[in-house]
PDB file of C-alpha atoms in Angstrom:
ATOM      1  CA  MET G   1       0.593  50.380  23.146  1.00 57.00           C
ATOM      2  CA  ALA G   2       1.464  50.623  19.452  1.00 55.00           C
ATOM      3  CA  THR G   3       4.314  48.175  19.978  1.00 55.00           C
ATOM      4  CA  ALA G   4       1.942  45.646  21.578  1.00 48.00           C
ATOM      5  CA  ARG G   5      -0.468  45.948  18.619  1.00 50.00           C
ATOM      6  CA  ILE G   6       2.368  45.405  16.169  1.00 47.00           C
ATOM      7  CA  CYS G   7       3.552  42.331  18.118  1.00 42.00           C
ATOM      8  CA  VAL G   8       0.014  40.891  18.163  1.00 40.00           C
ATOM      9  CA  LEU G   9      -0.387  41.589  14.444  1.00 42.00           C
ATOM     10  CA  LEU G  10       3.000  39.982  13.728  1.00 42.00           C
ATOM     11  CA  VAL G  11       2.039  36.859  15.721  1.00 42.00           C
ATOM     12  CA  VAL G  12      -1.297  36.577  13.862  1.00 41.00           C
ATOM     13  CA  VAL G  13       0.347  36.979  10.433  1.00 42.00           C
ATOM     14  CA  LEU G  14       3.141  34.556  11.315  1.00 43.00           C
ATOM     15  CA  SER G  15       0.648  31.979  12.642  1.00 48.00           C
ATOM     16  CA  ALA G  16      -1.483  32.235   9.513  1.00 46.00           C
ATOM     17  CA  THR G  17       1.603  31.883   7.292  1.00 44.00           C
ATOM     18  CA  LEU G  18       2.859  28.835   9.175  1.00 44.00           C
ATOM     19  CA  ALA G  19      -0.592  27.240   9.109  1.00 45.00           C
ATOM     20  CA  GLU G  20      -0.846  27.820   5.355  1.00 47.00           C
ATOM     21  CA  ASP G  21       2.655  26.393   4.872  1.00 45.00           C
ATOM     22  CA  PHE G  22       1.646  23.276   6.827  1.00 42.00           C
ATOM     23  CA  LYS G  23      -1.448  22.852   4.655  1.00 43.00           C
ATOM     24  CA  LEU G  24       0.691  22.952   1.530  1.00 37.00           C
ATOM     25  CA  LYS G  25       3.171  20.380   2.833  1.00 39.00           C
ATOM     26  CA  HIS G  26       0.608  18.015   4.338  1.00 35.00           C
ATOM     27  CA  LYS G  27      -1.940  17.032   1.749  1.00 38.00           C
ATOM     28  CA  PRO G  28      -3.910  14.007   2.922  1.00 40.00           C
ATOM     29  CA  SER G  29      -5.130  11.449   0.433  1.00 41.00           C
ATOM     30  CA  THR G  30      -8.482  12.276  -1.105  1.00 47.00           C
ATOM     31  CA  GLU G  31      -9.019   8.861  -2.673  1.00 55.00           C
ATOM     32  CA  ALA G  32     -10.968   6.235  -0.776  1.00 57.00           C
ATOM     33  CA  VAL G  33      -9.251   2.968  -0.014  1.00 66.00           C
ATOM     34  CA  ARG G  34      -9.921   0.516  -2.804  1.00 85.00           C
ATOM     35  CA  LEU G  35     -10.627  -3.132  -2.090  1.00 89.00           C
ATOM     36  CA  PHE G  36      -9.583  -5.598  -4.771  1.00 93.00           C
ATOM     37  CA  THR G  37     -11.160  -8.981  -5.314  1.00 92.00           C
ATOM     38  CA  GLU G  38      -8.893 -11.686  -6.756  1.00 93.00           C
ATOM     39  CA  GLU G  39     -10.595 -11.188 -10.133  1.00 94.00           C
ATOM     40  CA  GLU G  40     -10.024  -7.411 -10.110  1.00 95.00           C
ATOM     41  CA  LEU G  41      -6.391  -7.856  -9.155  1.00 96.00           C
ATOM     42  CA  ARG G  42      -5.913 -10.417 -11.947  1.00 96.00           C
ATOM     43  CA  ARG G  43      -6.896  -7.745 -14.506  1.00 96.00           C
ATOM     44  CA  HIS G  44      -3.698  -5.871 -13.600  1.00 97.00           C
ATOM     45  CA  ASP G  45      -1.230  -8.660 -14.377  1.00 96.00           C
ATOM     46  CA  GLY G  46       0.845  -6.744 -16.918  1.00 95.00           C
ATOM     47  CA  SER G  47      -0.677  -8.433 -19.954  1.00 94.00           C
ATOM     48  CA  ALA G  48      -2.486  -5.314 -21.220  1.00 91.00           C
ATOM     49  CA  GLU G  49      -0.141  -2.652 -22.573  1.00 89.00           C
ATOM     50  CA  GLY G  50      -0.785   0.773 -21.074  1.00 90.00           C
ATOM     51  CA  HIS G  51      -2.683  -0.550 -18.053  1.00 93.00           C
ATOM     52  CA  PRO G  52      -1.258  -0.356 -14.527  1.00 96.00           C
ATOM     53  CA  ILE G  53       0.439  -3.419 -13.096  1.00 97.00           C
ATOM     54  CA  TYR G  54      -0.596  -4.315  -9.551  1.00 97.00           C
ATOM     55  CA  MET G  55       0.530  -6.975  -7.145  1.00 97.00           C
ATOM     56  CA  ALA G  56      -0.237  -7.580  -3.497  1.00 97.00           C
ATOM     57  CA  VAL G  57       1.950  -8.599  -0.598  1.00 96.00           C
ATOM     58  CA  LYS G  58       0.373  -9.274   2.803  1.00 94.00           C
ATOM     59  CA  GLY G  59      -2.949  -8.076   1.394  1.00 92.00           C
ATOM     60  CA  VAL G  60      -1.596  -4.621   0.457  1.00 93.00           C
ATOM     61  CA  VAL G  61      -1.949  -3.830  -3.255  1.00 95.00           C
ATOM     62  CA  PHE G  62       0.974  -1.979  -4.835  1.00 95.00           C
ATOM     63  CA  ASP G  63       1.190  -0.267  -8.218  1.00 95.00           C
ATOM     64  CA  VAL G  64       4.403  -1.807  -9.581  1.00 97.00           C
ATOM     65  CA  THR G  65       4.002  -0.273 -13.047  1.00 96.00           C
ATOM     66  CA  LYS G  66       7.213   1.747 -12.739  1.00 95.00           C
ATOM     67  CA  GLY G  67       8.987  -1.601 -12.364  1.00 95.00           C
ATOM     68  CA  LYS G  68       7.425  -3.052 -15.516  1.00 94.00           C
ATOM     69  CA  GLU G  69      10.852  -4.331 -16.614  1.00 96.00           C
ATOM     70  CA  PHE G  70      10.485  -6.697 -13.635  1.00 96.00           C
ATOM     71  CA  TYR G  71       6.706  -7.255 -13.481  1.00 96.00           C
ATOM     72  CA  GLY G  72       5.443  -6.585 -17.024  1.00 95.00           C
ATOM     73  CA  ARG G  73       4.562  -9.141 -19.692  1.00 94.00           C
ATOM     74  CA  GLY G  74       7.518 -11.464 -20.302  1.00 94.00           C
ATOM     75  CA  ALA G  75       9.514  -9.952 -17.407  1.00 95.00           C
ATOM     76  CA  PRO G  76      11.266 -12.161 -14.823  1.00 96.00           C
ATOM     77  CA  TYR G  77       8.777 -11.519 -11.991  1.00 96.00           C
ATOM     78  CA  ASN G  78       5.603 -11.264 -14.073  1.00 97.00           C
ATOM     79  CA  ALA G  79       4.296 -14.384 -12.300  1.00 97.00           C
ATOM     80  CA  LEU G  80       3.856 -12.218  -9.167  1.00 97.00           C
ATOM     81  CA  ALA G  81       1.755  -9.566 -10.931  1.00 97.00           C
ATOM     82  CA  GLY G  82      -2.017  -9.555 -10.708  1.00 97.00           C
ATOM     83  CA  LYS G  83      -2.228 -11.542  -7.480  1.00 97.00           C
ATOM     84  CA  ASP G  84      -1.400 -11.562  -3.804  1.00 97.00           C
ATOM     85  CA  ALA G  85       2.005 -13.234  -3.925  1.00 96.00           C
ATOM     86  CA  THR G  86       2.731 -13.174  -0.190  1.00 96.00           C
ATOM     87  CA  ARG G  87       3.939 -16.777   0.017  1.00 96.00           C
ATOM     88  CA  ALA G  88       6.120 -16.460  -3.108  1.00 97.00           C
ATOM     89  CA  VAL G  89       7.751 -13.278  -1.785  1.00 97.00           C
ATOM     90  CA  ALA G  90       8.405 -14.914   1.591  1.00 96.00           C
ATOM     91  CA  LYS G  91      10.002 -17.957  -0.029  1.00 97.00           C
ATOM     92  CA  MET G  92      11.670 -15.991  -2.867  1.00 96.00           C
ATOM     93  CA  SER G  93       9.939 -18.438  -5.189  1.00 96.00           C
ATOM     94  CA  LEU G  94       8.252 -18.306  -8.577  1.00 96.00           C
ATOM     95  CA  ASP G  95       6.844 -21.810  -8.221  1.00 97.00           C
ATOM     96  CA  PRO G  96       3.136 -21.660  -9.233  1.00 96.00           C
ATOM     97  CA  ALA G  97       2.227 -23.470  -5.991  1.00 96.00           C
ATOM     98  CA  ASP G  98       3.682 -20.536  -4.022  1.00 97.00           C
ATOM     99  CA  LEU G  99       1.762 -17.809  -5.884  1.00 96.00           C
ATOM    100  CA  THR G 100      -0.767 -17.372  -3.115  1.00 95.00           C
ATOM    101  CA  ALA G 101      -1.570 -15.165  -0.134  1.00 94.00           C
ATOM    102  CA  ASP G 102      -1.519 -18.162   2.219  1.00 92.00           C
ATOM    103  CA  PRO G 103       1.359 -17.946   4.715  1.00 92.00           C
ATOM    104  CA  THR G 104       0.549 -21.303   6.339  1.00 92.00           C
ATOM    105  CA  GLY G 105       3.657 -23.349   7.063  1.00 94.00           C
ATOM    106  CA  LEU G 106       6.199 -20.593   6.396  1.00 95.00           C
ATOM    107  CA  THR G 107       9.282 -20.777   8.597  1.00 96.00           C
ATOM    108  CA  GLU G 108      10.252 -18.009  11.000  1.00 96.00           C
ATOM    109  CA  GLU G 109      13.097 -17.107   8.636  1.00 97.00           C
ATOM    110  CA  GLN G 110      10.700 -16.843   5.688  1.00 96.00           C
ATOM    111  CA  LEU G 111       8.303 -14.671   7.695  1.00 95.00           C
ATOM    112  CA  GLU G 112      11.171 -12.361   8.657  1.00 95.00           C
ATOM    113  CA  SER G 113      12.242 -12.191   5.016  1.00 96.00           C
ATOM    114  CA  LEU G 114       8.651 -11.374   4.036  1.00 95.00           C
ATOM    115  CA  ASP G 115       8.473  -8.499   6.519  1.00 94.00           C
ATOM    116  CA  ARG G 116      11.856  -7.157   5.409  1.00 95.00           C
ATOM    117  CA  VAL G 117      11.015  -7.263   1.682  1.00 96.00           C
ATOM    118  CA  PHE G 118       7.557  -5.806   2.350  1.00 94.00           C
ATOM    119  CA  GLU G 119       9.009  -2.827   4.242  1.00 92.00           C
ATOM    120  CA  GLU G 120      12.273  -2.258   2.386  1.00 94.00           C
ATOM    121  CA  THR G 121      11.203  -3.004  -1.163  1.00 94.00           C
ATOM    122  CA  TYR G 122       7.495  -2.704  -1.760  1.00 95.00           C
ATOM    123  CA  LYS G 123       6.478  -0.005   0.734  1.00 92.00           C
ATOM    124  CA  ARG G 124       9.576   2.027  -0.055  1.00 92.00           C
ATOM    125  CA  LYS G 125       9.425   1.794  -3.877  1.00 94.00           C
ATOM    126  CA  TYR G 126       5.802   1.444  -4.923  1.00 94.00           C
ATOM    127  CA  PRO G 127       2.604   3.358  -4.138  1.00 93.00           C
ATOM    128  CA  ILE G 128      -0.155   1.579  -2.278  1.00 92.00           C
ATOM    129  CA  VAL G 129      -3.376   1.574  -4.304  1.00 93.00           C
ATOM    130  CA  GLY G 130      -5.567  -0.529  -2.031  1.00 92.00           C
ATOM    131  CA  TYR G 131      -6.007  -3.766  -0.158  1.00 92.00           C
ATOM    132  CA  THR G 132      -7.212  -7.216  -1.045  1.00 92.00           C
ATOM    133  CA  ALA G 133     -10.747  -7.917   0.052  1.00 86.00           C
ATOM    134  CA  ALA G 134      -9.388 -10.943   1.937  1.00 83.00           C
ATOM    135  CA  ARG G 135      -7.331  -8.615   4.157  1.00 79.00           C
ATOM    136  CA  VAL G 136     -10.378  -6.598   5.189  1.00 77.00           C
ATOM    137  CA  LEU G 137     -13.244  -9.092   4.940  1.00 79.00           C
ATOM    138  CA  SER G 138     -13.778 -12.575   6.327  1.00 76.00           C
ATOM    139  CA  ASP G 139     -14.600 -15.481   4.022  1.00 73.00           C
ATOM    140  CA  ASP G 140     -18.311 -14.922   4.627  1.00 76.00           C
ATOM    141  CA  GLY G 141     -18.062 -11.241   3.589  1.00 75.00           C
ATOM    142  CA  ARG G 142     -18.322  -9.780   7.074  1.00 80.00           C
ATOM    143  CA  PRO G 143     -15.667  -7.340   8.317  1.00 78.00           C
ATOM    144  CA  ASN G 144     -12.525  -9.059   9.543  1.00 76.00           C
ATOM    145  CA  ALA G 145     -12.371  -8.426  13.296  1.00 77.00           C
ATOM    146  CA  ALA G 146      -8.559  -8.464  13.206  1.00 76.00           C
ATOM    147  CA  PHE G 147      -8.408  -5.654  10.603  1.00 73.00           C
ATOM    148  CA  ARG G 148      -7.540  -2.337  12.242  1.00 72.00           C
ATOM    149  CA  PRO G 149      -7.563   0.612   9.796  1.00 66.00           C
ATOM    150  CA  GLU G 150      -5.125   2.608  11.904  1.00 66.00           C
ATOM    151  CA  ASP G 151      -2.528  -0.176  11.604  1.00 68.00           C
ATOM    152  CA  GLN G 152      -2.619  -0.247   7.801  1.00 68.00           C
ATOM    153  CA  PRO G 153       0.142   1.311   5.675  1.00 65.00           C
ATOM    154  CA  GLN G 154      -0.898   4.733   4.341  1.00 60.00           C
ATOM    155  CA  PHE G 155      -4.407   4.305   5.721  1.00 51.00           C
ATOM    156  CA  GLN G 156      -5.705   7.569   7.155  1.00 47.00           C
ATOM    157  CA  ILE G 157      -8.947   7.098   9.020  1.00 43.00           C
ATOM    158  CA  LYS G 158     -10.142  10.690   8.652  1.00 44.00           C
ATOM    159  CA  ASP G 159      -9.804  10.417   4.871  1.00 41.00           C
ATOM    160  CA  GLU G 160     -11.435   7.053   4.472  1.00 40.00           C
ATOM    161  CA  PHE G 161     -14.538   7.221   6.657  1.00 35.00           C
TER     162      PHE G 161
END
């Protein structure tokens, strides 16, 4: 009987320890998802020293500040900062006409390149700080029916709603 009580006590202590260990390792985001208008995103173009540098690809806003030698003022890719540069990233272009979120007319090869760079460069290197309002809202301001929170990178429904 004493052995059974010790086994039960050991299981309870072990379960509590493992549960506590899981809590420490899994800390969900406590910040709400931030939506950026074009104007808000423009404020983070690398021109103000000491302010974060943001850029968006596919409507996902990344904090690229740690890459300020690439995206900061006077840096080679500064043209991409402060905007959704989806088309430019897909085409590997810094042409002002390509500095837009519009993917219309991109080739299959460019779309594949966009997906690869999005996954292997931006999602891997830079923290996601929000989404462009255009990704979540329709032009008339209503929710975009195609937007599914559960499909978004680093979007955890239980934390956001």
